[in-house]
PDB file of C-alpha atoms and ligand atoms in Angstrom:
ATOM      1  CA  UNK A  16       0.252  -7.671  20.949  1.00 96.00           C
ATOM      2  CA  UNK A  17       0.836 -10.811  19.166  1.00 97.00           C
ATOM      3  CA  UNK A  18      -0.952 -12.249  15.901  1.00 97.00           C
ATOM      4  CA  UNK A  19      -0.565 -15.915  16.420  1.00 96.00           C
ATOM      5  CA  UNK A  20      -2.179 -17.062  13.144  1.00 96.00           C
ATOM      6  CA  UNK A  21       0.577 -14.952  11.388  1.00 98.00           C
ATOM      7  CA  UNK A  22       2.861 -16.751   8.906  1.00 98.00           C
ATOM      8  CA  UNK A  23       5.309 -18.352   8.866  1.00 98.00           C
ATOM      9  CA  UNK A  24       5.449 -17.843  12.721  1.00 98.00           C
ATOM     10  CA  UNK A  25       3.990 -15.257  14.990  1.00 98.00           C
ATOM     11  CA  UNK A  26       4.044 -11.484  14.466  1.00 98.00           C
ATOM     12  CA  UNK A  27       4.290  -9.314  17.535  1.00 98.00           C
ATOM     13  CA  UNK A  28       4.285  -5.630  17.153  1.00 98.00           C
ATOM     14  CA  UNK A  29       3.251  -2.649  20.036  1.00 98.00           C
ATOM     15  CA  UNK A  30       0.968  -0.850  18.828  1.00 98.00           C
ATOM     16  CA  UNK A  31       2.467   2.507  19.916  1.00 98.00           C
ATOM     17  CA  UNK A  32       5.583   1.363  17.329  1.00 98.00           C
ATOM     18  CA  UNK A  33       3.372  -0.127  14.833  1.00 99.00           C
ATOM     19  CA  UNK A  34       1.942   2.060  11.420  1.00 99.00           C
ATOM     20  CA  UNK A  35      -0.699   0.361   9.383  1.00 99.00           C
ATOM     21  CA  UNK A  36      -0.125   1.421   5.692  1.00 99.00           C
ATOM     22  CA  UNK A  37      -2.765   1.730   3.007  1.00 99.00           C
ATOM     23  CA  UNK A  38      -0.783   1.717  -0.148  1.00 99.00           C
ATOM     24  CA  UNK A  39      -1.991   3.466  -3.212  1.00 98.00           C
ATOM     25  CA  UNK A  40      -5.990   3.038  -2.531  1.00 98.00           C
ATOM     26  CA  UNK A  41      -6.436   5.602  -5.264  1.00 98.00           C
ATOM     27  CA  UNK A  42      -9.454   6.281  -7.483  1.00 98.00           C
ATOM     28  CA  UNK A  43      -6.068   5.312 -10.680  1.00 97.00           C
ATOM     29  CA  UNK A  44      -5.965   1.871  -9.778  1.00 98.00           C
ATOM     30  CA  UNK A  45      -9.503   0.706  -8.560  1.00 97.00           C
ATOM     31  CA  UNK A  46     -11.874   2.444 -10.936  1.00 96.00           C
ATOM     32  CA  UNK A  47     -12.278   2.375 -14.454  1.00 94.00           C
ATOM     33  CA  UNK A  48     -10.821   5.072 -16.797  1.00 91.00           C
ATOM     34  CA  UNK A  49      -7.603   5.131 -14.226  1.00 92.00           C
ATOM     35  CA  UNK A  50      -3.636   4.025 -14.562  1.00 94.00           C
ATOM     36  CA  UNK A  51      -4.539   0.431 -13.943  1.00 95.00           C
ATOM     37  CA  UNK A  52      -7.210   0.311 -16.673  1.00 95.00           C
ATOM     38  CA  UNK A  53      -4.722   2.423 -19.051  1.00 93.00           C
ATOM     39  CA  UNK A  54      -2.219  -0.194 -19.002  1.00 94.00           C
ATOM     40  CA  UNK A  55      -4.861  -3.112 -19.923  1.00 94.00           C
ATOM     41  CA  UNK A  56      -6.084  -4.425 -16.520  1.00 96.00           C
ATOM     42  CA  UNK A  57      -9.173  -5.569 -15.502  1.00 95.00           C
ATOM     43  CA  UNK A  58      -9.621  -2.974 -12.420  1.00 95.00           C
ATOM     44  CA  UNK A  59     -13.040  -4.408 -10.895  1.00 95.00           C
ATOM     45  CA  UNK A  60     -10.681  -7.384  -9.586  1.00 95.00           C
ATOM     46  CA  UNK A  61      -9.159  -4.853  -6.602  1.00 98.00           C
ATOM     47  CA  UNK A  62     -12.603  -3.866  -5.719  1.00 96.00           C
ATOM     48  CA  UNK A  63     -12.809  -6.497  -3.579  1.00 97.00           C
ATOM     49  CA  UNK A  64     -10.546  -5.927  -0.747  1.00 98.00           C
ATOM     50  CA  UNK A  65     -12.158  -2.700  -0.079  1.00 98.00           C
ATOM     51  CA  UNK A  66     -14.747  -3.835   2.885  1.00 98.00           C
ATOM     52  CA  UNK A  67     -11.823  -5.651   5.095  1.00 98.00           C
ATOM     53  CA  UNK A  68      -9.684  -2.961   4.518  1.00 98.00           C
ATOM     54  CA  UNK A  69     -11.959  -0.618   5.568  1.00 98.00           C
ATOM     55  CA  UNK A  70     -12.883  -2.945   8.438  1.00 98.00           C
ATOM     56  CA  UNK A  71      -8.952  -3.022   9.496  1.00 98.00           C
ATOM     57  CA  UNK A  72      -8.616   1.002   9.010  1.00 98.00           C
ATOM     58  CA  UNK A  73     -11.281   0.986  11.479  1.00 98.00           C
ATOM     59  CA  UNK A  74     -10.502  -1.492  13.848  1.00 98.00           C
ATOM     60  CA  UNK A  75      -6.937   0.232  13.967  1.00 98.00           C
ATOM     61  CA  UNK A  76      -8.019   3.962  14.062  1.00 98.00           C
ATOM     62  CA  UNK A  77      -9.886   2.905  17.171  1.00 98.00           C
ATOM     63  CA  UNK A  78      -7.103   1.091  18.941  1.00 98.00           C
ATOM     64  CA  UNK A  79      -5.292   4.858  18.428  1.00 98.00           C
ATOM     65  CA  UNK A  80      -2.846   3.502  15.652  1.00 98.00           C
ATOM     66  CA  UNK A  81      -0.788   5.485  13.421  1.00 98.00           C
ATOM     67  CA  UNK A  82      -2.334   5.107   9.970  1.00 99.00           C
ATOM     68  CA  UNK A  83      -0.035   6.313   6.572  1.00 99.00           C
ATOM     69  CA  UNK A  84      -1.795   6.060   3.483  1.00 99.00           C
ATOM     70  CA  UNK A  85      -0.243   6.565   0.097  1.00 99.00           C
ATOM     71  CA  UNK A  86      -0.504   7.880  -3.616  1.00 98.00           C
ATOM     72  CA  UNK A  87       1.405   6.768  -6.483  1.00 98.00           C
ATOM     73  CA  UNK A  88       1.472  10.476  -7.616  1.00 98.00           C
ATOM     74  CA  UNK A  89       3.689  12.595  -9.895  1.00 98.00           C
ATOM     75  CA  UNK A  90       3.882  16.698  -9.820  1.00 98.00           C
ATOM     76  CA  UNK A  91       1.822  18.061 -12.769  1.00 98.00           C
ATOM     77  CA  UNK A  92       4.886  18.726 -14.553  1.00 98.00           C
ATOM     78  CA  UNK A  93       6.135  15.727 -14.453  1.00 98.00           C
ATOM     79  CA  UNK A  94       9.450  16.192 -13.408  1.00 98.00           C
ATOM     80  CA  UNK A  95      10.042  13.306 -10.835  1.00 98.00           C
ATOM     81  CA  UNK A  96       8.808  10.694 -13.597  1.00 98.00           C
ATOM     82  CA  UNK A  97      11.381   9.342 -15.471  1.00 98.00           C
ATOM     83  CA  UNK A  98      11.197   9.129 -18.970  1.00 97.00           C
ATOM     84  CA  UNK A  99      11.759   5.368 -18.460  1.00 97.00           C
ATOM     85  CA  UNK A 100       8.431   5.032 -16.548  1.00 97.00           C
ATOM     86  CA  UNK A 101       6.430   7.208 -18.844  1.00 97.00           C
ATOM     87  CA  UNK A 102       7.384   5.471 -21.983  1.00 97.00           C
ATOM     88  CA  UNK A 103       7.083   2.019 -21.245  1.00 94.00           C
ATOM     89  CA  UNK A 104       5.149  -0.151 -22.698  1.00 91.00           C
ATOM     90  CA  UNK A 105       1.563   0.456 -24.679  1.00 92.00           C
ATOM     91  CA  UNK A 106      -0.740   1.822 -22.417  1.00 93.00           C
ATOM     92  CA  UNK A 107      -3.633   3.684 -24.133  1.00 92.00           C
ATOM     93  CA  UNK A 108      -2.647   6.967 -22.074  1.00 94.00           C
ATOM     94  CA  UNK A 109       0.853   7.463 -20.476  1.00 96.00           C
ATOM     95  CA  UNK A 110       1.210   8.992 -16.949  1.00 97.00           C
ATOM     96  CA  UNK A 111       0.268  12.755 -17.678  1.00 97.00           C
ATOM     97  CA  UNK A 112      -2.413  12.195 -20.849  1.00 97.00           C
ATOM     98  CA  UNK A 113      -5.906  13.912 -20.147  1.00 97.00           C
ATOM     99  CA  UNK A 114      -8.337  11.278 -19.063  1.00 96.00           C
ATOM    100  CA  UNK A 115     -11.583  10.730 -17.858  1.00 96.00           C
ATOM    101  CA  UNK A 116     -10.483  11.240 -13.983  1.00 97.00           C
ATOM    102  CA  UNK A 117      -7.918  14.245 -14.780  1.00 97.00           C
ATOM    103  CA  UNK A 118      -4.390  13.921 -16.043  1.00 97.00           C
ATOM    104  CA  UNK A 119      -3.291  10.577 -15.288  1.00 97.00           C
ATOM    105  CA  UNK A 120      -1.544   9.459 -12.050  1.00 97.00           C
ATOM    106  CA  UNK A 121      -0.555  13.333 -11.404  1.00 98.00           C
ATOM    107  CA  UNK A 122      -1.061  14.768  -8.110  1.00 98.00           C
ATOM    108  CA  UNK A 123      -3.849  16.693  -7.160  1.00 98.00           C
ATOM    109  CA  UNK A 124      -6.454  15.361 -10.184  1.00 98.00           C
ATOM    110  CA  UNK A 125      -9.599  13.410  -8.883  1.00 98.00           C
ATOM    111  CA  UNK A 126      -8.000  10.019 -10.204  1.00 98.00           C
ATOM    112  CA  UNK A 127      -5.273  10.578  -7.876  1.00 98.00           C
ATOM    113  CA  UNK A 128      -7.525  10.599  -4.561  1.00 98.00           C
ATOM    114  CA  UNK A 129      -7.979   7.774  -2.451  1.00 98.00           C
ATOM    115  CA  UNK A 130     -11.123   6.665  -2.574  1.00 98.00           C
ATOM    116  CA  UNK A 131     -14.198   7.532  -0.217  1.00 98.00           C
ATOM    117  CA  UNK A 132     -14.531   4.389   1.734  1.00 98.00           C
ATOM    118  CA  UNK A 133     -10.428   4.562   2.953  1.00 98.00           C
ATOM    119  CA  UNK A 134     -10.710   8.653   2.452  1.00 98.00           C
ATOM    120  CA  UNK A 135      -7.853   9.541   5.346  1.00 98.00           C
ATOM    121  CA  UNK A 136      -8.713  11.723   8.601  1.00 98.00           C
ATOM    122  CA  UNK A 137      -6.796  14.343  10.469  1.00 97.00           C
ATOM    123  CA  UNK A 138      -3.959  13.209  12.075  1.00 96.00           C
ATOM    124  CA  UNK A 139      -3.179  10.300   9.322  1.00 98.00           C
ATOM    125  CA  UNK A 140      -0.126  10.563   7.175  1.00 98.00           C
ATOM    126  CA  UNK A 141      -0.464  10.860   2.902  1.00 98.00           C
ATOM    127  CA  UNK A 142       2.480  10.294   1.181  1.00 98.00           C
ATOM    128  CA  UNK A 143       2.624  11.312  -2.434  1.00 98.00           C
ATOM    129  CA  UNK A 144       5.426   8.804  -3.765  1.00 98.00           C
ATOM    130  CA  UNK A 145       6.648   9.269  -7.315  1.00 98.00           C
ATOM    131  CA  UNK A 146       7.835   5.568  -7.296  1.00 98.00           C
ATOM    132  CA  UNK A 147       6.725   1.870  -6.723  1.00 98.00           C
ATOM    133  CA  UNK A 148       8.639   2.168  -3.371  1.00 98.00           C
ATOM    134  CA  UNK A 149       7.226   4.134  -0.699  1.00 99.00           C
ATOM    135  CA  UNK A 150      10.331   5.370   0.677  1.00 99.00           C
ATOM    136  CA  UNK A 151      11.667   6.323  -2.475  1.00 98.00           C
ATOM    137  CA  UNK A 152      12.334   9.900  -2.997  1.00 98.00           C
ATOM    138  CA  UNK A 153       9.904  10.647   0.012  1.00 98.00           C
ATOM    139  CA  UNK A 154      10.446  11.750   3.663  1.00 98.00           C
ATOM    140  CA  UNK A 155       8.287   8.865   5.111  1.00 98.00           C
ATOM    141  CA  UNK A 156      11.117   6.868   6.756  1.00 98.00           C
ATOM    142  CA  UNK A 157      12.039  10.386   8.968  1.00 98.00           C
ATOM    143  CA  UNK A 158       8.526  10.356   9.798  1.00 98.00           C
ATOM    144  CA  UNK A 159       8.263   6.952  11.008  1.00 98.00           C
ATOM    145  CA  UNK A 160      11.466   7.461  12.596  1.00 98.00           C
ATOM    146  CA  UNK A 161      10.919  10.533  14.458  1.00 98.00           C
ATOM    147  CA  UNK A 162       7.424   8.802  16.253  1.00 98.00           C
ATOM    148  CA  UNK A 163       9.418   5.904  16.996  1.00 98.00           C
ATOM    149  CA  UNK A 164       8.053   3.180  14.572  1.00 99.00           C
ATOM    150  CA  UNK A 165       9.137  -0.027  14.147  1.00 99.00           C
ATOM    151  CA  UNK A 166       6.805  -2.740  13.158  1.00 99.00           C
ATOM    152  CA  UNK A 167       4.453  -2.063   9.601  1.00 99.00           C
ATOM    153  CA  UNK A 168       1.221  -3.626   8.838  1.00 99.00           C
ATOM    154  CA  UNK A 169       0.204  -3.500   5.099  1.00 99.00           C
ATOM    155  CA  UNK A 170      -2.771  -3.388   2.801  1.00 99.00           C
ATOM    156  CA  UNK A 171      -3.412  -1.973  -0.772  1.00 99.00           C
ATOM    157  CA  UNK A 172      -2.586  -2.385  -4.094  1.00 98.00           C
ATOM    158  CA  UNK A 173      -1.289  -4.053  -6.220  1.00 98.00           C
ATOM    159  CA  UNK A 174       0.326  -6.880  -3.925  1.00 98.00           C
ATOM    160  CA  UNK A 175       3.400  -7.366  -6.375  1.00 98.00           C
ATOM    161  CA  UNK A 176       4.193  -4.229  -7.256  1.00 98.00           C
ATOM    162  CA  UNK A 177       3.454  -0.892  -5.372  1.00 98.00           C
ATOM    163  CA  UNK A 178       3.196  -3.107  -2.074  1.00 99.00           C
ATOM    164  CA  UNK A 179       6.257  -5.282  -2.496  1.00 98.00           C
ATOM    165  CA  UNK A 180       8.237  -3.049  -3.656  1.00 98.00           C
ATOM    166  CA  UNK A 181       7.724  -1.118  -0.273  1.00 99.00           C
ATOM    167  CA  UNK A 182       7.728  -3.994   1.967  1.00 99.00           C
ATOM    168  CA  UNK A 183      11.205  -4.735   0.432  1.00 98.00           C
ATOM    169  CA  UNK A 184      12.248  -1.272   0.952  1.00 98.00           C
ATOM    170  CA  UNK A 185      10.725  -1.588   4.660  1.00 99.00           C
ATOM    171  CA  UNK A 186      12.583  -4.409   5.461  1.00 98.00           C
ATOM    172  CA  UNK A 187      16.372  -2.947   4.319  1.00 98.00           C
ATOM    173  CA  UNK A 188      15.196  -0.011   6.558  1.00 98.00           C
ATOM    174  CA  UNK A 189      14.863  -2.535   9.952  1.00 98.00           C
ATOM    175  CA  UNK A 190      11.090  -2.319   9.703  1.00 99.00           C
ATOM    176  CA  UNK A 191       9.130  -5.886  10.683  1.00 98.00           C
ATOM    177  CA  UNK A 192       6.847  -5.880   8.243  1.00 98.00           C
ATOM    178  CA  UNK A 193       3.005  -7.957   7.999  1.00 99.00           C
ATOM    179  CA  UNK A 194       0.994  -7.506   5.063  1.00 99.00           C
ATOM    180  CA  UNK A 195      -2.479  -8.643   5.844  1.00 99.00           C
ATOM    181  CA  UNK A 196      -3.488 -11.119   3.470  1.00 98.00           C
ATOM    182  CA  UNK A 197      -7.258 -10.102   2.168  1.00 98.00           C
ATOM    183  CA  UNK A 198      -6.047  -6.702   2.162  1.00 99.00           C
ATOM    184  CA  UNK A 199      -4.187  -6.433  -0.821  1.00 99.00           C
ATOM    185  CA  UNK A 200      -4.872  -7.390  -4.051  1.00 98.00           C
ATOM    186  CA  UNK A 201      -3.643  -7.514  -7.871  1.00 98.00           C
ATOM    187  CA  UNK A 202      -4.919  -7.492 -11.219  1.00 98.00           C
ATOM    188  CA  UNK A 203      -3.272 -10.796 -11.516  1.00 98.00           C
ATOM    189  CA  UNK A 204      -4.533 -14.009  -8.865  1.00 97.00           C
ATOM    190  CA  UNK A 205      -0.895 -16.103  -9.221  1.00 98.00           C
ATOM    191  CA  UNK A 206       1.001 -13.295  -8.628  1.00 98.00           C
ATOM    192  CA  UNK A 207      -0.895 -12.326  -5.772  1.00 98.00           C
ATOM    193  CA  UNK A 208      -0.713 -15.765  -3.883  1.00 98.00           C
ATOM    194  CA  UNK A 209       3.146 -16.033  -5.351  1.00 98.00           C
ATOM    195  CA  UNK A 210       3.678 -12.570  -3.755  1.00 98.00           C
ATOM    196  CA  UNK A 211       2.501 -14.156  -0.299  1.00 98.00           C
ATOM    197  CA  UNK A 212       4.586 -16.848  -0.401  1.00 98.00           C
ATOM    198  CA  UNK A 213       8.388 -15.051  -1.449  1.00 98.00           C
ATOM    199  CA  UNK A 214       6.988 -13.043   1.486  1.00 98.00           C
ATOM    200  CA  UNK A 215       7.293 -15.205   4.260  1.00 98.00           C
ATOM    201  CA  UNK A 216       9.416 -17.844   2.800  1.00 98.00           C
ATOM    202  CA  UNK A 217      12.714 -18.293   4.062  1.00 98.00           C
ATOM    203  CA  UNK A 218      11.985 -17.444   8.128  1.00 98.00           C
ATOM    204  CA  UNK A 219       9.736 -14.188   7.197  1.00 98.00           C
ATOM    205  CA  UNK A 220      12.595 -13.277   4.413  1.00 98.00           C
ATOM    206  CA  UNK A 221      10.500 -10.267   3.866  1.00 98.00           C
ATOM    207  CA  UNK A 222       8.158 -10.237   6.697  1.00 98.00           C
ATOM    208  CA  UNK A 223       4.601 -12.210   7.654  1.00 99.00           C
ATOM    209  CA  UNK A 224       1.189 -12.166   6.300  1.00 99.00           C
ATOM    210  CA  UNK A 225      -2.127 -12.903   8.131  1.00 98.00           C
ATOM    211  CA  UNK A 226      -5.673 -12.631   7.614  1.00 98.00           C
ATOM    212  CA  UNK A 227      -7.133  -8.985   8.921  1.00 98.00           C
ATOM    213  CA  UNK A 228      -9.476 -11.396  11.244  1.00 98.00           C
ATOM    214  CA  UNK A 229      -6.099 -11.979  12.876  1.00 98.00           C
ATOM    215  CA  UNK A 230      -5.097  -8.353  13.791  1.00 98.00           C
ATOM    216  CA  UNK A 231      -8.606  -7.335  14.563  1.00 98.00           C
ATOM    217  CA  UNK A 232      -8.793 -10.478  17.177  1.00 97.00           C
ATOM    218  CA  UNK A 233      -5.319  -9.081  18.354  1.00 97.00           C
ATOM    219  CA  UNK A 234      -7.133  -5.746  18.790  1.00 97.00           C
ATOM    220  CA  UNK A 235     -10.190  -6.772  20.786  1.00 94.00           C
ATOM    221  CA  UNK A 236      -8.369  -9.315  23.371  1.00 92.00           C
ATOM    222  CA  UNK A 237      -6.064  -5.928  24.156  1.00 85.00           C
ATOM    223  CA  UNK A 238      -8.999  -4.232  25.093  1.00 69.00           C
TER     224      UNK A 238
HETATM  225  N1  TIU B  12       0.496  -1.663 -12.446  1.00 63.89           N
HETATM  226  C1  TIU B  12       0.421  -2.106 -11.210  1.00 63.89           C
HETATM  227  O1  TIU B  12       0.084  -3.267 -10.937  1.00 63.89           O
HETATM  228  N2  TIU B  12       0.679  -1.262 -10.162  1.00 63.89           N
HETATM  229  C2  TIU B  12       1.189   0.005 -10.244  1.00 63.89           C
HETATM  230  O2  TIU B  12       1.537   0.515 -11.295  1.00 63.89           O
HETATM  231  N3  TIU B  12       1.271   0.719  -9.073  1.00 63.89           N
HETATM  232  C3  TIU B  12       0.931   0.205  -7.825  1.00 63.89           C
HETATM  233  O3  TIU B  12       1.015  -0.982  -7.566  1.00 63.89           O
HETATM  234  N4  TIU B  12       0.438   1.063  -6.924  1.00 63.89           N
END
């Protein structure tokens, strides 16, 4: 399959190689009372991206695609945060603190679920990730590995952290990696649209971006 409208130059992927990844689509970071709020944001900004995303998940779950979702998550006793991460900065509650979803970005409490609209199925990978990274201190580059995938296709939040963090990692791992444009989203406009463009500056120095309209018009001429 090929994405034409892709940028800086056309993406082409097989879809029996390709994973899309939903990172982070957790009940923290999109509703109030969560991690994202916590640290000062304005979370109703990321609510946005939730009907295309939804719309891609969809599109791609019927094409037969691999689907990973993940979870910024840390165990309940906190041992795989670093004291580093915890402390940092002036949040109102630090990762762990009692709040109005459960304990705060720990695994397992209802702030920590994805939410209902990108819920995952049977068959779909979750990966609870203690990091920004996805492949940090996770087994998700085995799993990719062992079905034979190559080519990535991103959405979630937030664009410059959680999700560029792992398309970096992605692309030092050999991955081609396309982060679809209207699927992603941060608390902060310029650093989304910067995010986009260190992307695929430099000949895809990172990887491409395209509008989900691309990939599902990739999808349907397939068929
Ligand atoms: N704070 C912020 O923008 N993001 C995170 O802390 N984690 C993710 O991006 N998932």
């Amino acid at each position: 399959m090929r994405i034409e409208e892709a940028n800086p130059f056309a993406y082409e992927f097989a879809l029996a190689r390709t994973a899309l990844v939903l990172i982070d689509m957790q009940r923290d970071f999109i509703e109030p009372g969560g991690f994202g709020e916590t640290l000062g944001n304005d979370v109703s900004l990321l609510e946005a991206i939730v009907p295309a995303t939804k719309a891609a998940l969809q599109a791609w779950r019927n094409a037969g695609g691999l689907v990973v979702h993940t979870r910024e998550a840390h165990s309940p006793d906190l041992s795989d945060c670093p004291p580093a991460k915890r402390n940092r900065g002036n949040p109102t509650l630090r990762i762990g603190d009692e709040g109005p979803m459960g304990r705060i970005l720990v695994a397992g409490e209802p702030g920590n679920q994805i939410i209902d609209a990108l819920a995952p199925v049977d068959g779909e990978i979750v990966i609870d990730k203690p990091g920004k990274g996805m492949f940090h201190a996770t087994s998700l580059h085995e799993l990719l590995q062992q079905r034979g995938i190559t080519h990535l296709l991103f959405g979630g939040v937030t664009t410059e952290v959680c999700v560029q963090t792992s398309m970096r990692e992605a692309n030092d791992r050999g991955y081609d990696s396309l982060l679809l444009e209207d699927c992603t989203e941060s608390y902060f406009p310029a650093f989304k649209a910067a995010t986009l463009d260190m992307i695929r500056a430099q000949g895809a120095i990172v990887g491409w971006t395209a509008p989900s309209a691309a990939l599902l018009a990739a999808l349907n001429n397939a068929t």
